[in-house]
Structures are given as C-alpha cells and as structure tokens.
Short mmCIF file of C-alpha atoms in Angstrom, two decimals:
data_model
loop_
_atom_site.label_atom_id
_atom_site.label_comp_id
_atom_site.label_asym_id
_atom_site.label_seq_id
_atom_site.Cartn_x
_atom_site.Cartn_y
_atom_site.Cartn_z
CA UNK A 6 -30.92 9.50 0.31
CA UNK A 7 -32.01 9.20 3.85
CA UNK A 8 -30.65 5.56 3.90
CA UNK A 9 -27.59 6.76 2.36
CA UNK A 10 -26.77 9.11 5.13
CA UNK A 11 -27.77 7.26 7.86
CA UNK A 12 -25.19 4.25 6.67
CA UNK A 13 -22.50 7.18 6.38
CA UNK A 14 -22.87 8.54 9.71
CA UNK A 15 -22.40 5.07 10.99
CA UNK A 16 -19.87 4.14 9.55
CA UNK A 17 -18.23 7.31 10.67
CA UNK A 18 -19.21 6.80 14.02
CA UNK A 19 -18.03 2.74 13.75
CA UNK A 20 -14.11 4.44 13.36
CA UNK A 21 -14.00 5.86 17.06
CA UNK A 22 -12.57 2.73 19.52
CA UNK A 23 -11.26 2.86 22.98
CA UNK A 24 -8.12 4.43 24.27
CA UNK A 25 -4.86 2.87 23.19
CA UNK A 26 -3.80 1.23 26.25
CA UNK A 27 -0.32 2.69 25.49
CA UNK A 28 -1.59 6.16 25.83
CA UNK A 29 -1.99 6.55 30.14
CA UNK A 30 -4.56 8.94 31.81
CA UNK A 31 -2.77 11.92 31.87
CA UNK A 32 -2.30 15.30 29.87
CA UNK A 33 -0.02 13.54 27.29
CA UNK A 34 -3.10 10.86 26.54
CA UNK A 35 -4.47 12.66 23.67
CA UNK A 36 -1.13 13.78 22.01
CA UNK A 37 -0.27 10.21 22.51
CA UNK A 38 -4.02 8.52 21.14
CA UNK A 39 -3.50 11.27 18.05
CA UNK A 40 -0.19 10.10 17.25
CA UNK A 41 -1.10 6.66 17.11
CA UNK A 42 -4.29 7.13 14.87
CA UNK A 43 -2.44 9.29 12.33
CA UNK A 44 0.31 6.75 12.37
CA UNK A 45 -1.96 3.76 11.42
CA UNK A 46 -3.77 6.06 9.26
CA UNK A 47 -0.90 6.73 6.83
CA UNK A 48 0.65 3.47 7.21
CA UNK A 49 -2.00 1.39 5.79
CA UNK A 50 -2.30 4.04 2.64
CA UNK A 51 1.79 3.71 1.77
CA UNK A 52 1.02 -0.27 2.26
CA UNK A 53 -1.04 0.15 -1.16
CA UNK A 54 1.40 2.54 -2.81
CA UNK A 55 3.80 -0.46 -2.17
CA UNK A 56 2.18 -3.70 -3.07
CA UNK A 57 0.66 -2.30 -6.05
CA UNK A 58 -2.01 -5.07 -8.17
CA UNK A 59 0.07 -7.29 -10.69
CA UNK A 60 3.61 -8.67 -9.70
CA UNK A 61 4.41 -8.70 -13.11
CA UNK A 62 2.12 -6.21 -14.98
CA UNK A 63 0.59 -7.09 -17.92
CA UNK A 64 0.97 -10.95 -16.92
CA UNK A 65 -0.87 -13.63 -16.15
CA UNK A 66 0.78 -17.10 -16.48
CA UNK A 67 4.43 -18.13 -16.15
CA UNK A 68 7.05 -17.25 -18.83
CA UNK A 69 8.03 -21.22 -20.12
CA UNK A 70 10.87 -22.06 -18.27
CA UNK A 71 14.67 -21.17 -18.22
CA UNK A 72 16.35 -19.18 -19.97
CA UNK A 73 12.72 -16.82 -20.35
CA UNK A 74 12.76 -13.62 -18.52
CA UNK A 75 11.21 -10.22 -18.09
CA UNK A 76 12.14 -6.96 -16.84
CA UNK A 77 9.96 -4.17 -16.67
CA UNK A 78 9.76 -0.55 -15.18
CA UNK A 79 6.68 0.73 -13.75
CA UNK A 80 5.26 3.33 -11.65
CA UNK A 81 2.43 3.20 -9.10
CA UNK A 82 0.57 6.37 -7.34
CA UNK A 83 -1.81 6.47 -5.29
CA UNK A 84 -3.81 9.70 -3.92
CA UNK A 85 -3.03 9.69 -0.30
CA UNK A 86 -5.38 11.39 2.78
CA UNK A 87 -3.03 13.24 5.21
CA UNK A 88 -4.89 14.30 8.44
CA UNK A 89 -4.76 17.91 9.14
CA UNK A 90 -3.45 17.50 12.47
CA UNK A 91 -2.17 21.11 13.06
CA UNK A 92 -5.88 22.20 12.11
CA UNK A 93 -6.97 20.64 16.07
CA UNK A 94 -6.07 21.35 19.52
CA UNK A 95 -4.75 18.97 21.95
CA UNK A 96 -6.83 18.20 24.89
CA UNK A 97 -5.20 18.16 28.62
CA UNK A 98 -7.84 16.29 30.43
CA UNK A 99 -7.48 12.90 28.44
CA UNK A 100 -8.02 11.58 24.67
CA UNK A 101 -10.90 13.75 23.04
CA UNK A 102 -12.65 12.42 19.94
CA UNK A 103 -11.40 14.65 16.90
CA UNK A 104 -12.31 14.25 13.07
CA UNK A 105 -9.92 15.05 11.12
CA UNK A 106 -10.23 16.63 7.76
CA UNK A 107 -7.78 15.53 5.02
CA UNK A 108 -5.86 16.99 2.41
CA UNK A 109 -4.56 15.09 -0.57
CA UNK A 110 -0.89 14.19 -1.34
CA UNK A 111 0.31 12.27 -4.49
CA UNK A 112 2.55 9.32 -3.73
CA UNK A 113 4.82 7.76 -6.77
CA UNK A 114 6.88 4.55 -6.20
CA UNK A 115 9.12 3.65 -9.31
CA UNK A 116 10.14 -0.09 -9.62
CA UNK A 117 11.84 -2.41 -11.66
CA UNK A 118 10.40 -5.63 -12.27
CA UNK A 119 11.82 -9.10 -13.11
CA UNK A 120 10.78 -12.22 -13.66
CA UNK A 121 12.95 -15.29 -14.19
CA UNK A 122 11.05 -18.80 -15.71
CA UNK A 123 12.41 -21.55 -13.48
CA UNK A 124 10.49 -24.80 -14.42
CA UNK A 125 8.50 -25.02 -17.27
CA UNK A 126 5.58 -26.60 -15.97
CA UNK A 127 4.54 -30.43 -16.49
CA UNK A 128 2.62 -30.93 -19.73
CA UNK A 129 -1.02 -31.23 -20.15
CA UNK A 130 -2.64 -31.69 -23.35
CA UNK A 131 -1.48 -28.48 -25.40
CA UNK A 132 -0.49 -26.43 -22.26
CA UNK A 133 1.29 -26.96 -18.86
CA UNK A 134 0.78 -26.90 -15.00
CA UNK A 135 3.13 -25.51 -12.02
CA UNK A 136 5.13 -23.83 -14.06
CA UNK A 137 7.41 -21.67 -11.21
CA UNK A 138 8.97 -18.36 -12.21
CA UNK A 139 11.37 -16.20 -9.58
CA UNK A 140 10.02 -12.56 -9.13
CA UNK A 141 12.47 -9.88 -7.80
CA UNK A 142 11.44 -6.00 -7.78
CA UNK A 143 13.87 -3.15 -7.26
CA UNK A 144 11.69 -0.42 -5.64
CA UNK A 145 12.94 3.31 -5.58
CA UNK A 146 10.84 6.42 -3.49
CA UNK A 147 11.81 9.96 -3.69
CA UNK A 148 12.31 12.19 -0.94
CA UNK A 149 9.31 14.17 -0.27
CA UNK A 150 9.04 16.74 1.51
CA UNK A 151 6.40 19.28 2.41
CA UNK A 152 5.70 21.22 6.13
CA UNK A 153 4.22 18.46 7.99
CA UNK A 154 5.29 15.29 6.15
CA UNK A 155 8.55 14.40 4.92
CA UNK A 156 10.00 10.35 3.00
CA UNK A 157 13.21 10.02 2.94
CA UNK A 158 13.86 7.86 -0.15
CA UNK A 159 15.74 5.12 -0.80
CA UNK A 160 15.80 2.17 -2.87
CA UNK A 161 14.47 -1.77 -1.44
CA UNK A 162 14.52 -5.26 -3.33
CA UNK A 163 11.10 -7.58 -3.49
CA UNK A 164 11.42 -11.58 -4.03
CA UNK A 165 8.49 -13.59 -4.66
CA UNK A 166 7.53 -16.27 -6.80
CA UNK A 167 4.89 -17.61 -9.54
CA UNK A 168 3.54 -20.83 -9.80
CA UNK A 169 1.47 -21.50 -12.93
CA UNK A 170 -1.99 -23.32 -13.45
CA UNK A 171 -2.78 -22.93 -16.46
CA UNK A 172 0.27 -21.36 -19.39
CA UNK A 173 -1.17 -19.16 -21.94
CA UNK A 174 -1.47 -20.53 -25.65
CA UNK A 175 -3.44 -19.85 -28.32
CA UNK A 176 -6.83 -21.52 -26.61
CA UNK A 177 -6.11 -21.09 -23.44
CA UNK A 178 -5.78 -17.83 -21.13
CA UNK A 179 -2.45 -17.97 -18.89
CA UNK A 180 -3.18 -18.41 -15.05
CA UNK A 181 -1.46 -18.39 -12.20
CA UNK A 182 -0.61 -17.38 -8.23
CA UNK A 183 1.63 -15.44 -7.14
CA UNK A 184 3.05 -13.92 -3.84
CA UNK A 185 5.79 -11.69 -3.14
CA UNK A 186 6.80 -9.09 -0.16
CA UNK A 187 7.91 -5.63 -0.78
CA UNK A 188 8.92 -3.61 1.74
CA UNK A 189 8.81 0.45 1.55
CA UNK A 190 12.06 1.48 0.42
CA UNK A 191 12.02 5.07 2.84
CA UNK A 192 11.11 6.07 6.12
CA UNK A 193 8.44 8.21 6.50
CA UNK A 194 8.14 10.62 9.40
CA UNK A 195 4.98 13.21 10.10
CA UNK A 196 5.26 16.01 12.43
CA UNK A 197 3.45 19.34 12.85
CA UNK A 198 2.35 21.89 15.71
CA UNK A 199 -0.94 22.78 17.09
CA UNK A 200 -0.32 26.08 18.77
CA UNK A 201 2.53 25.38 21.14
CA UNK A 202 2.41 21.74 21.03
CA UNK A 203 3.31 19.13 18.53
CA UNK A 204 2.65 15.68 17.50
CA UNK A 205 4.88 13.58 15.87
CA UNK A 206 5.44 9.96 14.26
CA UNK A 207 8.58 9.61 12.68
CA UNK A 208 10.73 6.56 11.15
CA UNK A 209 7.85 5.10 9.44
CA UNK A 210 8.17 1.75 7.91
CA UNK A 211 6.21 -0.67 6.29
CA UNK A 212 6.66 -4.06 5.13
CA UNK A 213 4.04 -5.80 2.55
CA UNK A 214 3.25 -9.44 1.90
CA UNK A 215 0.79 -9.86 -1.13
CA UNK A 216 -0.75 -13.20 -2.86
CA UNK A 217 -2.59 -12.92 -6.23
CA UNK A 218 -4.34 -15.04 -8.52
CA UNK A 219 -4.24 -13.50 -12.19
CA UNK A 220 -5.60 -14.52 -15.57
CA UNK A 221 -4.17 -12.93 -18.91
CA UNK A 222 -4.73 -13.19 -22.87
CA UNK A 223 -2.69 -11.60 -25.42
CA UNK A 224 -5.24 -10.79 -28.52
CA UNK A 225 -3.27 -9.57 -31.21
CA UNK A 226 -2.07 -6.36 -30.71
CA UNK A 227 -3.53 -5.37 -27.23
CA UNK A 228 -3.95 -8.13 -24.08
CA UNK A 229 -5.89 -7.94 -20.88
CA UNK A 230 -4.95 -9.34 -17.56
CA UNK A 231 -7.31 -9.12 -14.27
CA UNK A 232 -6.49 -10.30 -10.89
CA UNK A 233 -7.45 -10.45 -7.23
CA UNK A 234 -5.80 -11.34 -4.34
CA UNK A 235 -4.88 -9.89 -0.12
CA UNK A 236 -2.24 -7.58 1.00
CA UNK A 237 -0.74 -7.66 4.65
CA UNK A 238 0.42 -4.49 5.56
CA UNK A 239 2.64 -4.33 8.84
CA UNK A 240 4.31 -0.76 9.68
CA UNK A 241 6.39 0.54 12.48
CA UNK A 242 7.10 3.58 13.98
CA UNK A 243 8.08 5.86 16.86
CA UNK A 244 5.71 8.42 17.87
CA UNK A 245 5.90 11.79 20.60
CA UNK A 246 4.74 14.58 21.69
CA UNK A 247 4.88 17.72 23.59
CA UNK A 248 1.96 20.01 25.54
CA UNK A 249 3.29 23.54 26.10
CA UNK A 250 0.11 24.00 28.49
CA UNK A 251 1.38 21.48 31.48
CA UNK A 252 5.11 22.12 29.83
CA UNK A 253 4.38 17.96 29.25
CA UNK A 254 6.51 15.69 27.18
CA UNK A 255 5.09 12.69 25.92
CA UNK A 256 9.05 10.52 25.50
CA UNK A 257 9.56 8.13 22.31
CA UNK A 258 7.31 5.46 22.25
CA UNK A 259 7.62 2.60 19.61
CA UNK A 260 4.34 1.63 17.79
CA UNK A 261 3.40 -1.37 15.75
CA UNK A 262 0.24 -2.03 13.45
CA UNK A 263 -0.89 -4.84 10.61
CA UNK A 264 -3.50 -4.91 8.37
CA UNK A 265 -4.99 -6.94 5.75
CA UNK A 266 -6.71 -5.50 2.24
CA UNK A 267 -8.50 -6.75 -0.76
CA UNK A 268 -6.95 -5.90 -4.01
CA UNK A 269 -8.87 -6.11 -7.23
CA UNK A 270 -6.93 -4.97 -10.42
CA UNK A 271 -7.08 -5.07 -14.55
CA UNK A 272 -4.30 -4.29 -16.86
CA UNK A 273 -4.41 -3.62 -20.52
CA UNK A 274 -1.32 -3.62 -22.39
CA UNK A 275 -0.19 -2.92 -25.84
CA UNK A 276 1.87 -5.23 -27.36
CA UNK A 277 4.67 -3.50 -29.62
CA UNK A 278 8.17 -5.40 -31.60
CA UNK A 279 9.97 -5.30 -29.11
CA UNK A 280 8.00 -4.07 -25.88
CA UNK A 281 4.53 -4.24 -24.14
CA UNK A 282 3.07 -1.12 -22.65
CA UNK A 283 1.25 -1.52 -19.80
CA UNK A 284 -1.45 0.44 -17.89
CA UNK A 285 -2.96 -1.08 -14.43
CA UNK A 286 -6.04 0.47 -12.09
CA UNK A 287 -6.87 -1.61 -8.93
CA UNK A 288 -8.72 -0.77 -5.75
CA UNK A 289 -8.42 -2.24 -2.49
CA UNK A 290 -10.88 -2.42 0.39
CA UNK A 291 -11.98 -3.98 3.24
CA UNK A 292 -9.56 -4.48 6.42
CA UNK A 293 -10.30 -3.76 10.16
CA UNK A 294 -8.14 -0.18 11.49
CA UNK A 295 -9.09 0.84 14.56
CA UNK A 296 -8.92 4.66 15.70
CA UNK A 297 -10.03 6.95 18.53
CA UNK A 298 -9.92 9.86 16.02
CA UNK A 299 -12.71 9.70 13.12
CA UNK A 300 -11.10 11.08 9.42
CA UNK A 301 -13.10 12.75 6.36
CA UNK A 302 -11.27 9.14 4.75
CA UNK A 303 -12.22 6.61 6.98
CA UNK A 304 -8.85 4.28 7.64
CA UNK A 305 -10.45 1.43 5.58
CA UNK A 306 -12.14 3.38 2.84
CA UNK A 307 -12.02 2.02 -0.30
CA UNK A 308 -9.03 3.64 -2.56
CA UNK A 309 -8.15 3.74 -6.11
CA UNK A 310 -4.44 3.25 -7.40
CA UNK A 311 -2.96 3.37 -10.88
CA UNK A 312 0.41 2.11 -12.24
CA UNK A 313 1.45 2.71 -15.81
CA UNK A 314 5.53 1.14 -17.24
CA UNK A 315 6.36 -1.09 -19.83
CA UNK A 316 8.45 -4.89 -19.67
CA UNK A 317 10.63 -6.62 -22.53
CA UNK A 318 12.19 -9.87 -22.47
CA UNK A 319 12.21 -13.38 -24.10
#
C-alpha cells in the first residue's frame, strides 16, 4: 500500500512542467498557463472519442474484392474529465501550481461506417494476401451544452484504407492493417469564471490519424475481433482571459498540441440473417502531455471507451 502511494504521488507530481513560454511574466501568466493546460487536457480526451478502436467494427480482414462492401452505424462514448476551473482562483504574481479536481461528462460520437473491397488480394494456398479495401466514415456530434463547456456539432467524413495479410476462411482468422484519419466533426469551446475573472479556450479542434493491426474469426453465430494499434491526436485552439484584479486582459492567443496513444480493443459481434451486431471496449494509454496544472485525471491516464452499432453488406 505504501508502494502504491508513493508511485501515485509521483506520478502526480511528474504532471507539473515549466511555464509555457507563450504565457509572459506578468498578471495574465497564470490565466494564460491555465488555459493552455485545460486546453491540452480536453483535447487529447475528444482525440479518443474520435478515433475510436476498430475502423470497421466487428472486422478483421478485407471484404474479397469489388463489388463487396459494408456499411455500418455505430456509436462511441467515452467518460470525459472536465477540470473544475471555476472551483480555483487566478494568481496575479505569475503561474501558480493548481490541481484541479474533475467532474465527469459523457461524450457520444455517432458514425457511419463503410468499407469498399478494392483488390482481392493475390492467392495463397486456400486464402489471399494484400487484399486493399477503401474505408470512409461519416462522423456526426451533437451540440452539447452545459455552463462551462459547450460542442457545437456538426457532421465530418474519415478516408482510410485496409490492406489485408491474411483473409478469413474457414482455417484461417482474417488479418489485416489499417489506417485512417478522422477529424472531430464540432468545435469545442470551454469557458467559465473564477470570481471576476475568466478563462477561456474556445474553437477547439482536433484532427486524428490512427493505424491498427486487427485479427477476427466468425464462429458460428457470434465472432471475435481484437486489435492494437497508435492514435495521433493534434488539436487547435484559441485561448483568453481576463483578471478583474489588475482590470488585465490576456488578448486571443492561438494554441497548438499533438499527442500520440496506445489503443488496445476487442469486439464481439453477433452474427444475425441479414446483420451483425457489434459491441467494442478498448483503452488507450501511454503518451507524453505536459502541464503546469496537476488534475485528479492525470492528462495521460489510462481511459476506457465503448462503442456499440451494427454493419450489413455483401
């Protein structure tokens, strides 16, 4: 237990870095440090909302070749930490250290998968190799709003592609890679008053580029597919401020941060006449986010996600 601890308060302590060198000695420093934090804070967690586990879910190898296809709809959520920023005062004498606590905020992302078969693959023995399939998602976020964050949804379109190693058949498990980029389909903004001041961090975007490599097996009635692969994550956004104290206006200043995850993921599906249901449950870890500001969350804690849709096709 006393090991336990000891790694925790570490770790917590590891999260607190140097000053941004955007944010100037001044009284706007720690309105501008907080800003940033929270912004790379939130943008990393929408990053996994985003990119999901399985491009297709359910699937592992390519689909055969032209004319094959499949279209899906699916829905991931994640459980999102949003810093209680209005909880903390803003220092005038330069950046203070604050930890933030968090308070949780469910995120859904519908999409609409498809997947095209371009080239079959190139026999070998009873299966095939470098098969290529097209991958295209149609991603749609709702507005949400609540008093200190607010998306205002839109919808986005994803392109990747699949390259086979291995086609499924009747001894063999279907295998391939995959990458595609999907980009959030809102902008996200965050603002919220401490006292007199505020902090904000508004026209949040994010942009994801993800690679897998995923083995599936249909058995029967049910299949199984299991993955693991790295997400970039690389969001923008404009952050400000204002200190009532010193009557001190931090002006628009753009911000810029990327980040790369691991992403482990299963899916187990239920194969029906005409349609296969699919459930998924990944977790990604890892990545390097530095802050000034320490959270109850630290930035690269590991996180659970879920998605859950179905996919028909030929």
């Amino acid at each position: 237990m006393a090991g336990t601890l000891a790694v925790s308060l570490l770790a917590t302590n590891a999260g607190a870095q140097s000053v941004n060198p955007q944010c100037t000695p001044g009284d706007t420093q720690d309105v501008c440090q907080k800003a940033i934090d929270v912004f790379r804070y939130v943008g990393a967690q929408l990053g996994t909302v985003i990119a999901g586990g399985n491009a297709t879910l359910g699937q592992g190898g390519t689909l055969g070749g032209f004319p094959r296809f499949k279209v899906g709809l699916r829905v991931n959520a994640m459980s999102t930490s949003l810093p209680k920023v209005e909880d903390y005062m803003i220092s005038t004498t330069g950046a203070e250290v604050t930890h933030y606590a968090t308070k949780s905020q469910i995120v859904p992302l519908p999409q609409i998968d498809a997947a095209v078969g371009l080239f079959k693959g190139i026999p070998l023995g009873i299966t095939n190799v470098g098969g290529v399939d097209l991958l295209l998602s149609l991603a749609y976020l709702p507005t949400i709003e609540d008093d200190e964050f607010s998306i205002k949804g839109s919808t986005k379109v994803g392109v990747g592609a699949r390259v086979g190693l291995l086609q499924e058949g009747i001894a063999f498990p279907g295998v391939s890679f995959t990458y595609i980029r999907r980009d959030l389909p809102a902008t996200a903004d965050m603002r919220t008053s401490v006292g007199s001041d505020s902090v904000a961090v508004e026209g949040v975007t994010v942009k994801t580029n993800s690679w897998r490599l995923v083995a599936s097996k249909n058995l029967m009635m049910f299949g199984l597919a299991a993955g693991y692969g790295k997400d970039q994550y690389t969001s923008d956004a404009t952050f400000m401020g204002y200190v009532s104290s010193t009557n001190s206006t931090l002006p628009p200043t753009s911000a810029k941060h990327k980040v790369n995850r691991n992403n482990l993921f299963l899916d187990l599906s239920m194969n029906l006449p005409f349609v296969k249901i699919v459930g998924e449950i990944g977790q990604v870890s890892g990545g390097k986010i530095d802050t000034y500001n320490t959270f109850d969350k630290g930035p690269t804690s590991s996180r659970i996600y879920g998605s859950i849709g179905f996919r028909a096709g030929l």
